[in-house]
Amino acid sequence: MAGRRQSPGPRQSPGSQTSLRKRNQQRIVEALVKVGASTQADLARRTGLSTATISNIVSHMAENGLVSLTPTTASGRRATSVRLLSSNGTVAAGIGFGRRHLRVVLVYPDYTIVAEESIALPPKYDPRVGFDLARDLLGDLLERTGISWDALSGVGVGIPGSIDRRDVMPVIGTVWAEWAFVDVVVELEDRLGGIPVVLDNDANLGSVAETIWGPHGHVTNLVYLKVGSGIGAGLILNGMPFNGATGVTGEVGHVQVVADGQACRCGNRGCLEAEASITAMLDRLSAVTSITTTEELVAAAKAGDVAVIRVIEDAARMIGRVVGDLASILSPEIIVLGGPLAALGDTILEPISRAFARHVLPLVRDATEIVASTLDDRGEALGAAALVFHREAVRVL
Amino acid sequence: MAGRRQSPGPRQSPGSQTSLRKRNQQRIVEALVKVGASTQADLARRTGLSTATISNIVSHMAENGLVSLTPTTASGRRATSVRLLSSNGTVAAGIGFGRRHLRVVLVYPDYTIVAEESIALPPKYDPRVGFDLARDLLGDLLERTGISWDALSGVGVGIPGSIDRRDVMPVIGTVWAEWAFVDVVVELEDRLGGIPVVLDNDANLGSVAETIWGPHGHVTNLVYLKVGSGIGAGLILNGMPFNGATGVTGEVGHVQVVADGQACRCGNRGCLEAEASITAMLDRLSAVTSITTTEELVAAAKAGDVAVIRVIEDAARMIGRVVGDLASILSPEIIVLGGPLAALGDTILEPISRAFARHVLPLVRDATEIVASTLDDRGEALGAAALVFHREAVRVL
């Protein structure tokens, strides 16, 4: 124990050989999705990788059942044709439902992304309409990649609200009204012909995605803070997603920041979510601006609109204070800001960090990094796909 | 996953056969400590247990190297003499330093308590004087139980302040001034002839002790909230002590509850600890009462002193609010109140629970129990002893 400083976790750091190999494999898979079965020489040309690298990675993928290798001839010479495999259980799908969009991804067990796509949704859409669209989009992706439905080992789904793990239902008061009482797992399994569906909330899935696809693979304690129309955190503790007794964890949006403040949908008042979510920011701006959407808010902030920046800063101070309290409790290595405002970078990170530093225990402050997510709005769907393999792993254990 | 409700953890519930066996074994060990080597018939008389039970437990202990069984005669008949063993590595010692006392325990690897004892210390004692006294008290206990120094596999120590696990030093601002810059491990290993010493903070050790010696063995997520001259929480998450990136976790004492409130030793203001610790309560009462010690505070509350009860209730409301925020983040099964005020029962639990219910997310409120510890001031030393075996287990892995 003595003298130990930041022992590296089991995962490799971004610059490592493993990470490089993963990126190269990702490029090979993208090429195969784009043009279908290819020779190794074709893949080398398309990716710019050496034939030795291609051969090495492709052999490894074949051993793991991800591609088939078939002898063929090309330009009269012996060659090997590489084709994406779709044997049973090869691929997981992830579906992420946002407030105005829906994203579907296909992922291999080694977390290589096979394909991904998102579509816009109308405000306050009926989740059941969303499920239909998700099924169709998933079907499109499978067709485009030549992967059969049978190849799906499961489908992970993320929704913007907490899930009570005891009955696997959205928790009233943490989710938009349209999602209350919707049995997401049953509805989706019905539409997917019984393919097993696993469900979690968006912030939890974001935290999982950050440890796999973000540059934080070496971290064992990570907080993913999603600021959107609600505010919530996903927790990776001791290297594992943390779900507590109920599955309802990381609910920083329901920490009170203003005594007797705005009424919150959870039943309390002055919650962080009621005072500092994007919804609250837009409410506050409605008196003095014509801004009504998140996109307009982000654009105005980027353009330097002082009223918008002030409202964002005020919210950021409240967020930073609550995240400081959370860090005094959990002492994570890193806090990753996700959601649409992450794109604003320092405009929001700086006031969060200042308030954080003012409230957290000084020793923890110096040991905690606060950064913006680099996954844009992809974290939820990616994390959902990863969840499929995690659940399988848990079942095997 | 679906339909799962409170699946039992690996540990047994208090009423189980395992728990009964443990209690019986504890009684046998206490009898052996008291009178030394005894026949099984003697033990049956002294404990009231049946000879079959004695024989069964004693055989099991012998298999695990905890006792020796030697053929002998008693009243002219063949009998078996049972003697506590002290072969190398059989026993762990735990030392708990409080503000005004010091406790030492000896524990077997199966968590049977061999012996324990506490002594009073003067206010603001020099830790080095405490170390000398701890060594002497440990020596007394070993002598009394006939266990040799060589039998100690290690010594665990708890101090009332956070430990930075990266350099295993007390964290300035969370610990009393006397303990700042004191290298507890080195100081104690010097005095103990190189027996390995492991160190943790009191609240963390309390949480470990609750899962082993409290009635919460089935719980996988437990918060031990220690309210004393400071306020801190020990976290058991996913069945393991949680230490985060720095070891400084569960620092609910440094969550701000009063904007620009009392200055706190951590450098911030209005921290829970500065507003609601026993120190803060005594400060607040000093204007209107002659109460200056924790013992007087507890006695006055028990006697129904309205000013004292009001001050305790006001503090309890602040504590309940912060614990509500903590529960919205962690959703533990149970929150155990430790420290001297736990003895007040509902006088403090009720205002804590009311404020808790008002601030926590309703679903989490209904899934979280708040109870008083039943370990009095023993949790710290007991948890410290358990830590020795945990560390050994970690080393083996």
mmCIF file of C-alpha atoms in Angstrom, chain B residues 49-364:
data_model
loop_
_atom_site.group_PDB
_atom_site.id
_atom_site.type_symbol
_atom_site.label_atom_id
_atom_site.label_comp_id
_atom_site.label_asym_id
_atom_site.label_seq_id
_atom_site.Cartn_x
_atom_site.Cartn_y
_atom_site.Cartn_z
ATOM 1 C CA LEU B 49 -24.121 -25.151 25.301
ATOM 2 C CA SER B 50 -24.608 -28.880 24.746
ATOM 3 C CA THR B 51 -21.516 -31.082 24.650
ATOM 4 C CA ALA B 52 -22.449 -31.988 21.055
ATOM 5 C CA THR B 53 -22.413 -28.299 20.058
ATOM 6 C CA ILE B 54 -19.121 -27.742 21.888
ATOM 7 C CA SER B 55 -17.542 -30.769 20.232
ATOM 8 C CA ASN B 56 -18.746 -29.741 16.806
ATOM 9 C CA ILE B 57 -17.527 -26.131 17.037
ATOM 10 C CA VAL B 58 -14.259 -27.023 18.759
ATOM 11 C CA SER B 59 -13.425 -29.591 16.044
ATOM 12 C CA HIS B 60 -14.087 -26.982 13.382
ATOM 13 C CA MET B 61 -11.863 -24.456 15.196
ATOM 14 C CA ALA B 62 -9.106 -27.052 15.529
ATOM 15 C CA GLU B 63 -9.237 -27.712 11.778
ATOM 16 C CA ASN B 64 -8.734 -23.992 11.254
ATOM 17 C CA GLY B 65 -5.801 -23.814 13.658
ATOM 18 C CA LEU B 66 -7.598 -21.715 16.251
ATOM 19 C CA VAL B 67 -7.428 -24.210 19.137
ATOM 20 C CA SER B 68 -5.393 -27.279 20.000
ATOM 21 C CA LEU B 69 -7.111 -30.450 21.217
ATOM 22 C CA THR B 70 -5.093 -32.598 23.634
ATOM 23 C CA PRO B 71 -6.215 -35.913 25.201
ATOM 24 C CA THR B 72 -6.379 -35.643 28.997
ATOM 25 C CA THR B 73 -8.297 -37.106 31.918
ATOM 26 C CA ALA B 74 -10.879 -35.380 34.080
ATOM 27 C CA SER B 75 -12.464 -37.017 37.138
ATOM 28 C CA GLY B 76 -10.742 -40.231 36.084
ATOM 29 C CA ARG B 77 -12.369 -40.292 32.634
ATOM 30 C CA ARG B 78 -10.857 -39.633 29.232
ATOM 31 C CA ALA B 79 -11.438 -36.068 28.118
ATOM 32 C CA THR B 80 -10.197 -33.504 25.560
ATOM 33 C CA SER B 81 -8.423 -30.368 26.688
ATOM 34 C CA VAL B 82 -9.125 -27.335 24.500
ATOM 35 C CA ARG B 83 -6.551 -24.541 24.382
ATOM 36 C CA LEU B 84 -6.489 -21.320 22.363
ATOM 37 C CA LEU B 85 -3.737 -21.568 19.804
ATOM 38 C CA SER B 86 -1.274 -18.857 19.051
ATOM 39 C CA SER B 87 0.663 -20.148 16.116
ATOM 40 C CA ASN B 88 2.057 -17.546 13.740
ATOM 41 C CA GLY B 89 -0.519 -15.466 11.915
ATOM 42 C CA THR B 90 -3.485 -16.736 13.904
ATOM 43 C CA VAL B 91 -4.667 -13.430 15.306
ATOM 44 C CA ALA B 92 -5.171 -9.852 14.136
ATOM 45 C CA ALA B 93 -5.143 -6.867 16.463
ATOM 46 C CA GLY B 94 -7.248 -3.794 15.913
ATOM 47 C CA ILE B 95 -6.515 -0.424 17.516
ATOM 48 C CA GLY B 96 -9.054 2.356 17.455
ATOM 49 C CA PHE B 97 -8.101 5.884 18.480
ATOM 50 C CA GLY B 98 -10.985 8.107 19.556
ATOM 51 C CA ARG B 99 -10.966 11.661 20.811
ATOM 52 C CA ARG B 100 -10.835 10.597 24.457
ATOM 53 C CA HIS B 101 -10.230 6.865 24.386
ATOM 54 C CA LEU B 102 -8.290 4.041 22.841
ATOM 55 C CA ARG B 103 -9.564 0.510 22.213
ATOM 56 C CA VAL B 104 -7.632 -2.630 21.345
ATOM 57 C CA VAL B 105 -9.183 -5.902 20.133
ATOM 58 C CA LEU B 106 -7.828 -9.314 19.203
ATOM 59 C CA VAL B 107 -9.710 -11.165 16.475
ATOM 60 C CA TYR B 108 -9.447 -14.586 14.818
ATOM 61 C CA PRO B 109 -9.527 -14.896 11.018
ATOM 62 C CA ASP B 110 -13.152 -16.068 11.253
ATOM 63 C CA TYR B 111 -13.919 -12.803 13.101
ATOM 64 C CA THR B 112 -14.369 -14.379 16.519
ATOM 65 C CA ILE B 113 -13.339 -11.747 19.077
ATOM 66 C CA VAL B 114 -10.640 -13.147 21.370
ATOM 67 C CA ALA B 115 -10.369 -10.168 23.691
ATOM 68 C CA GLU B 116 -10.964 -6.415 23.794
ATOM 69 C CA GLU B 117 -10.285 -3.552 26.150
ATOM 70 C CA SER B 118 -10.412 0.227 26.106
ATOM 71 C CA ILE B 119 -8.773 2.956 28.184
ATOM 72 C CA ALA B 120 -9.484 6.668 28.578
ATOM 73 C CA LEU B 121 -7.120 9.263 27.104
ATOM 74 C CA PRO B 122 -6.765 12.944 27.974
ATOM 75 C CA PRO B 123 -8.212 15.526 25.557
ATOM 76 C CA LYS B 124 -5.827 16.532 22.752
ATOM 77 C CA TYR B 125 -3.424 13.754 23.662
ATOM 78 C CA ASP B 126 -0.191 13.453 21.714
ATOM 79 C CA PRO B 127 -0.676 10.588 19.193
ATOM 80 C CA ARG B 128 2.796 9.298 20.089
ATOM 81 C CA VAL B 129 1.696 8.916 23.702
ATOM 82 C CA GLY B 130 -1.355 7.109 22.311
ATOM 83 C CA PHE B 131 0.886 4.738 20.343
ATOM 84 C CA ASP B 132 2.865 3.868 23.490
ATOM 85 C CA LEU B 133 -0.346 3.198 25.419
ATOM 86 C CA ALA B 134 -1.760 1.137 22.551
ATOM 87 C CA ARG B 135 1.361 -1.041 22.467
ATOM 88 C CA ASP B 136 1.141 -1.574 26.239
ATOM 89 C CA LEU B 137 -2.578 -2.388 26.124
ATOM 90 C CA LEU B 138 -2.018 -4.804 23.240
ATOM 91 C CA GLY B 139 0.753 -6.460 25.264
ATOM 92 C CA ASP B 140 -1.609 -6.811 28.231
ATOM 93 C CA LEU B 141 -4.291 -8.436 26.075
ATOM 94 C CA LEU B 142 -1.807 -10.880 24.555
ATOM 95 C CA GLU B 143 -0.488 -11.819 27.977
ATOM 96 C CA ARG B 144 -3.968 -12.248 29.404
ATOM 97 C CA THR B 145 -5.038 -14.526 26.551
ATOM 98 C CA GLY B 146 -1.773 -16.458 26.405
ATOM 99 C CA ILE B 147 -1.230 -15.444 22.784
ATOM 100 C CA SER B 148 2.330 -14.640 21.735
ATOM 101 C CA TRP B 149 3.424 -11.554 19.788
ATOM 102 C CA ASP B 150 4.518 -13.944 17.033
ATOM 103 C CA ALA B 151 0.902 -15.012 16.583
ATOM 104 C CA LEU B 152 -0.083 -11.547 15.356
ATOM 105 C CA SER B 153 -0.514 -11.523 11.595
ATOM 106 C CA GLY B 154 -0.843 -7.763 11.641
ATOM 107 C CA VAL B 155 -2.237 -4.735 13.398
ATOM 108 C CA GLY B 156 -4.985 -2.539 11.980
ATOM 109 C CA VAL B 157 -5.326 1.042 13.167
ATOM 110 C CA GLY B 158 -8.127 3.527 12.895
ATOM 111 C CA ILE B 159 -7.725 7.244 13.434
ATOM 112 C CA PRO B 160 -10.382 9.960 13.379
ATOM 113 C CA GLY B 161 -9.360 11.579 10.114
ATOM 114 C CA SER B 162 -9.084 10.750 6.431
ATOM 115 C CA ILE B 163 -6.108 8.883 5.051
ATOM 116 C CA ASP B 164 -4.608 9.710 1.669
ATOM 117 C CA ARG B 165 -4.039 6.193 0.361
ATOM 118 C CA ARG B 166 -1.409 7.410 -2.067
ATOM 119 C CA ASP B 167 1.079 8.192 0.714
ATOM 120 C CA VAL B 168 -0.831 6.606 3.647
ATOM 121 C CA MET B 169 -0.789 9.852 5.610
ATOM 122 C CA PRO B 170 -3.567 11.668 7.494
ATOM 123 C CA VAL B 171 -5.120 14.419 5.394
ATOM 124 C CA ILE B 172 -4.607 17.913 6.821
ATOM 125 C CA GLY B 173 -7.960 19.631 7.306
ATOM 126 C CA THR B 174 -9.873 16.429 8.033
ATOM 127 C CA VAL B 175 -7.967 15.368 11.153
ATOM 128 C CA TRP B 176 -7.270 17.025 14.512
ATOM 129 C CA ALA B 177 -4.174 19.179 14.478
ATOM 130 C CA GLU B 178 -2.260 16.731 16.711
ATOM 131 C CA TRP B 179 -2.446 14.033 14.007
ATOM 132 C CA ALA B 180 -1.272 16.165 11.083
ATOM 133 C CA PHE B 181 2.031 14.956 9.604
ATOM 134 C CA VAL B 182 2.081 11.913 11.939
ATOM 135 C CA ASP B 183 3.215 8.816 10.019
ATOM 136 C CA VAL B 184 1.032 6.391 11.953
ATOM 137 C CA VAL B 185 2.245 3.275 10.151
ATOM 138 C CA VAL B 186 5.937 3.988 10.707
ATOM 139 C CA GLU B 187 5.435 5.100 14.337
ATOM 140 C CA LEU B 188 3.475 1.967 15.226
ATOM 141 C CA GLU B 189 5.616 -0.502 13.279
ATOM 142 C CA ASP B 190 8.626 0.920 15.163
ATOM 143 C CA ARG B 191 6.905 0.256 18.476
ATOM 144 C CA LEU B 192 5.643 -3.187 17.456
ATOM 145 C CA GLY B 193 8.947 -4.620 16.306
ATOM 146 C CA GLY B 194 8.022 -4.575 12.632
ATOM 147 C CA ILE B 195 4.615 -6.290 12.803
ATOM 148 C CA PRO B 196 2.841 -5.000 9.670
ATOM 149 C CA VAL B 197 0.451 -2.127 10.383
ATOM 150 C CA VAL B 198 -2.470 -1.127 8.158
ATOM 151 C CA LEU B 199 -4.277 2.174 8.556
ATOM 152 C CA ASP B 200 -7.691 3.540 7.721
ATOM 153 C CA ASN B 201 -10.067 6.187 8.968
ATOM 154 C CA ASP B 202 -12.651 5.600 11.656
ATOM 155 C CA ALA B 203 -15.778 5.843 9.508
ATOM 156 C CA ASN B 204 -14.405 3.437 6.893
ATOM 157 C CA LEU B 205 -13.551 0.936 9.617
ATOM 158 C CA GLY B 206 -16.969 1.389 11.201
ATOM 159 C CA SER B 207 -18.596 0.397 7.903
ATOM 160 C CA VAL B 208 -16.464 -2.746 7.702
ATOM 161 C CA ALA B 209 -17.312 -3.663 11.307
ATOM 162 C CA GLU B 210 -21.049 -3.193 10.659
ATOM 163 C CA THR B 211 -21.017 -5.733 7.829
ATOM 164 C CA ILE B 212 -19.199 -8.294 10.005
ATOM 165 C CA TRP B 213 -20.388 -7.729 13.580
ATOM 166 C CA GLY B 214 -23.548 -5.700 13.031
ATOM 167 C CA PRO B 215 -26.864 -7.262 12.008
ATOM 168 C CA HIS B 216 -26.368 -6.142 8.381
ATOM 169 C CA GLY B 217 -24.438 -9.073 6.942
ATOM 170 C CA HIS B 218 -26.865 -9.473 4.029
ATOM 171 C CA VAL B 219 -26.317 -5.909 2.829
ATOM 172 C CA THR B 220 -24.104 -5.127 -0.175
ATOM 173 C CA ASN B 221 -24.387 -1.317 -0.065
ATOM 174 C CA LEU B 222 -24.037 0.188 3.392
ATOM 175 C CA VAL B 223 -23.236 3.699 4.590
ATOM 176 C CA TYR B 224 -21.796 4.081 8.087
ATOM 177 C CA LEU B 225 -22.332 7.669 9.173
ATOM 178 C CA LYS B 226 -20.150 8.694 12.072
ATOM 179 C CA VAL B 227 -21.214 11.817 13.906
ATOM 180 C CA GLY B 228 -18.634 12.781 16.495
ATOM 181 C CA SER B 229 -16.318 15.735 16.865
ATOM 182 C CA GLY B 230 -16.229 15.458 13.079
ATOM 183 C CA ILE B 231 -18.676 13.949 10.600
ATOM 184 C CA GLY B 232 -17.751 11.342 8.008
ATOM 185 C CA ALA B 233 -19.133 8.304 6.259
ATOM 186 C CA GLY B 234 -17.650 4.905 5.471
ATOM 187 C CA LEU B 235 -18.951 3.304 2.285
ATOM 188 C CA ILE B 236 -19.463 -0.379 1.512
ATOM 189 C CA LEU B 237 -20.355 -0.507 -2.201
ATOM 190 C CA ASN B 238 -20.962 -3.738 -4.108
ATOM 191 C CA GLY B 239 -19.950 -5.544 -0.903
ATOM 192 C CA MET B 240 -16.500 -3.918 -0.698
ATOM 193 C CA PRO B 241 -15.057 -0.928 1.165
ATOM 194 C CA PHE B 242 -14.959 1.932 -1.328
ATOM 195 C CA ASN B 243 -11.862 4.133 -1.391
ATOM 196 C CA GLY B 244 -12.076 6.017 -4.690
ATOM 197 C CA ALA B 245 -8.985 7.529 -6.247
ATOM 198 C CA THR B 246 -7.473 8.959 -3.075
ATOM 199 C CA GLY B 247 -8.929 7.034 -0.129
ATOM 200 C CA VAL B 248 -10.714 10.224 0.892
ATOM 201 C CA THR B 249 -14.345 9.195 0.355
ATOM 202 C CA GLY B 250 -17.622 9.585 2.215
ATOM 203 C CA GLU B 251 -16.613 13.088 3.274
ATOM 204 C CA VAL B 252 -20.186 14.240 3.900
ATOM 205 C CA GLY B 253 -18.812 16.425 6.695
ATOM 206 C CA HIS B 254 -17.481 18.731 4.023
ATOM 207 C CA VAL B 255 -20.695 19.187 2.079
ATOM 208 C CA GLN B 256 -21.831 22.793 2.476
ATOM 209 C CA VAL B 257 -25.115 23.191 4.355
ATOM 210 C CA VAL B 258 -24.981 26.908 5.218
ATOM 211 C CA ALA B 259 -23.852 29.402 2.571
ATOM 212 C CA ASP B 260 -20.992 31.436 4.053
ATOM 213 C CA GLY B 261 -21.531 29.630 7.376
ATOM 214 C CA GLN B 262 -19.021 28.675 10.073
ATOM 215 C CA ALA B 263 -15.415 28.417 8.936
ATOM 216 C CA CYS B 264 -14.360 24.779 8.595
ATOM 217 C CA ARG B 265 -10.903 23.340 9.245
ATOM 218 C CA CYS B 266 -10.918 22.072 5.620
ATOM 219 C CA GLY B 267 -10.709 25.651 4.337
ATOM 220 C CA ASN B 268 -14.316 26.035 3.182
ATOM 221 C CA ARG B 269 -17.277 27.484 5.089
ATOM 222 C CA GLY B 270 -20.647 26.214 6.270
ATOM 223 C CA CYS B 271 -19.612 22.552 5.972
ATOM 224 C CA LEU B 272 -21.889 20.002 7.655
ATOM 225 C CA GLU B 273 -19.100 19.225 10.091
ATOM 226 C CA ALA B 274 -18.701 22.893 11.046
ATOM 227 C CA GLU B 275 -22.447 23.250 11.584
ATOM 228 C CA ALA B 276 -23.676 19.904 12.922
ATOM 229 C CA SER B 277 -20.844 17.916 14.539
ATOM 230 C CA ILE B 278 -20.839 17.382 18.292
ATOM 231 C CA THR B 279 -18.188 20.097 18.489
ATOM 232 C CA ALA B 280 -20.600 22.509 16.770
ATOM 233 C CA MET B 281 -23.449 21.443 19.067
ATOM 234 C CA LEU B 282 -21.334 22.049 22.163
ATOM 235 C CA ASP B 283 -20.247 25.451 20.821
ATOM 236 C CA ARG B 284 -23.867 26.384 20.237
ATOM 237 C CA LEU B 285 -24.880 25.257 23.753
ATOM 238 C CA SER B 286 -21.995 26.964 25.522
ATOM 239 C CA ALA B 287 -23.917 30.265 25.720
ATOM 240 C CA VAL B 288 -26.891 28.805 27.569
ATOM 241 C CA THR B 289 -25.678 25.680 29.372
ATOM 242 C CA SER B 290 -22.640 24.476 31.296
ATOM 243 C CA ILE B 291 -22.340 21.400 29.056
ATOM 244 C CA THR B 292 -18.835 20.954 27.675
ATOM 245 C CA THR B 293 -18.452 17.222 26.932
ATOM 246 C CA THR B 294 -20.121 14.642 24.711
ATOM 247 C CA GLU B 295 -21.074 12.593 27.780
ATOM 248 C CA GLU B 296 -22.863 15.576 29.325
ATOM 249 C CA LEU B 297 -24.600 16.284 26.030
ATOM 250 C CA VAL B 298 -25.902 12.720 25.764
ATOM 251 C CA ALA B 299 -26.949 12.661 29.420
ATOM 252 C CA ALA B 300 -28.815 15.988 29.132
ATOM 253 C CA ALA B 301 -30.636 14.808 25.996
ATOM 254 C CA LYS B 302 -31.633 11.589 27.734
ATOM 255 C CA ALA B 303 -32.891 13.665 30.686
ATOM 256 C CA GLY B 304 -35.097 15.684 28.319
ATOM 257 C CA ASP B 305 -33.219 19.029 28.341
ATOM 258 C CA VAL B 306 -35.183 21.033 25.742
ATOM 259 C CA ALA B 307 -32.318 23.323 24.696
ATOM 260 C CA VAL B 308 -30.038 20.341 24.148
ATOM 261 C CA ILE B 309 -32.678 18.377 22.247
ATOM 262 C CA ARG B 310 -33.388 21.397 20.060
ATOM 263 C CA VAL B 311 -29.717 21.800 19.161
ATOM 264 C CA ILE B 312 -29.438 18.081 18.402
ATOM 265 C CA GLU B 313 -32.578 18.217 16.249
ATOM 266 C CA ASP B 314 -31.321 21.224 14.293
ATOM 267 C CA ALA B 315 -28.060 19.404 13.613
ATOM 268 C CA ALA B 316 -29.946 16.231 12.748
ATOM 269 C CA ARG B 317 -31.972 18.074 10.120
ATOM 270 C CA MET B 318 -28.787 19.241 8.409
ATOM 271 C CA ILE B 319 -27.313 15.756 8.661
ATOM 272 C CA GLY B 320 -30.494 14.195 7.240
ATOM 273 C CA ARG B 321 -30.460 16.546 4.284
ATOM 274 C CA VAL B 322 -26.870 15.732 3.355
ATOM 275 C CA VAL B 323 -27.436 12.016 3.881
ATOM 276 C CA GLY B 324 -30.449 12.341 1.582
ATOM 277 C CA ASP B 325 -28.187 13.779 -1.118
ATOM 278 C CA LEU B 326 -25.723 10.947 -0.525
ATOM 279 C CA ALA B 327 -28.507 8.379 -0.868
ATOM 280 C CA SER B 328 -29.723 9.971 -4.129
ATOM 281 C CA ILE B 329 -26.199 9.348 -5.404
ATOM 282 C CA LEU B 330 -25.556 5.864 -3.951
ATOM 283 C CA SER B 331 -28.958 4.296 -3.149
ATOM 284 C CA PRO B 332 -27.629 2.168 -0.269
ATOM 285 C CA GLU B 333 -29.749 -0.515 1.384
ATOM 286 C CA ILE B 334 -28.961 0.868 4.817
ATOM 287 C CA ILE B 335 -27.485 3.882 6.577
ATOM 288 C CA VAL B 336 -26.070 3.107 10.030
ATOM 289 C CA LEU B 337 -25.613 6.011 12.427
ATOM 290 C CA GLY B 338 -22.503 5.575 14.559
ATOM 291 C CA GLY B 339 -20.726 7.694 17.140
ATOM 292 C CA PRO B 340 -21.810 8.681 20.661
ATOM 293 C CA LEU B 341 -25.205 10.085 19.620
ATOM 294 C CA ALA B 342 -26.366 6.729 18.258
ATOM 295 C CA ALA B 343 -27.182 5.919 21.890
ATOM 296 C CA LEU B 344 -29.955 8.550 21.735
ATOM 297 C CA GLY B 345 -31.971 6.399 19.332
ATOM 298 C CA ASP B 346 -35.108 8.075 17.976
ATOM 299 C CA THR B 347 -34.201 11.458 19.519
ATOM 300 C CA ILE B 348 -31.671 11.829 16.732
ATOM 301 C CA LEU B 349 -32.860 9.228 14.198
ATOM 302 C CA GLU B 350 -36.306 10.784 13.776
ATOM 303 C CA PRO B 351 -35.201 14.309 12.799
ATOM 304 C CA ILE B 352 -32.510 12.795 10.556
ATOM 305 C CA SER B 353 -35.101 10.564 8.880
ATOM 306 C CA ARG B 354 -37.600 13.398 8.418
ATOM 307 C CA ALA B 355 -35.036 15.648 6.723
ATOM 308 C CA PHE B 356 -33.744 12.667 4.748
ATOM 309 C CA ALA B 357 -37.248 11.900 3.456
ATOM 310 C CA ARG B 358 -37.733 15.528 2.447
ATOM 311 C CA HIS B 359 -34.574 15.660 0.343
ATOM 312 C CA VAL B 360 -33.915 12.224 -1.111
ATOM 313 C CA LEU B 361 -35.534 10.960 -4.306
ATOM 314 C CA PRO B 362 -38.804 9.337 -3.140
ATOM 315 C CA LEU B 363 -38.069 5.907 -4.646
ATOM 316 C CA VAL B 364 -34.690 5.806 -2.906
#
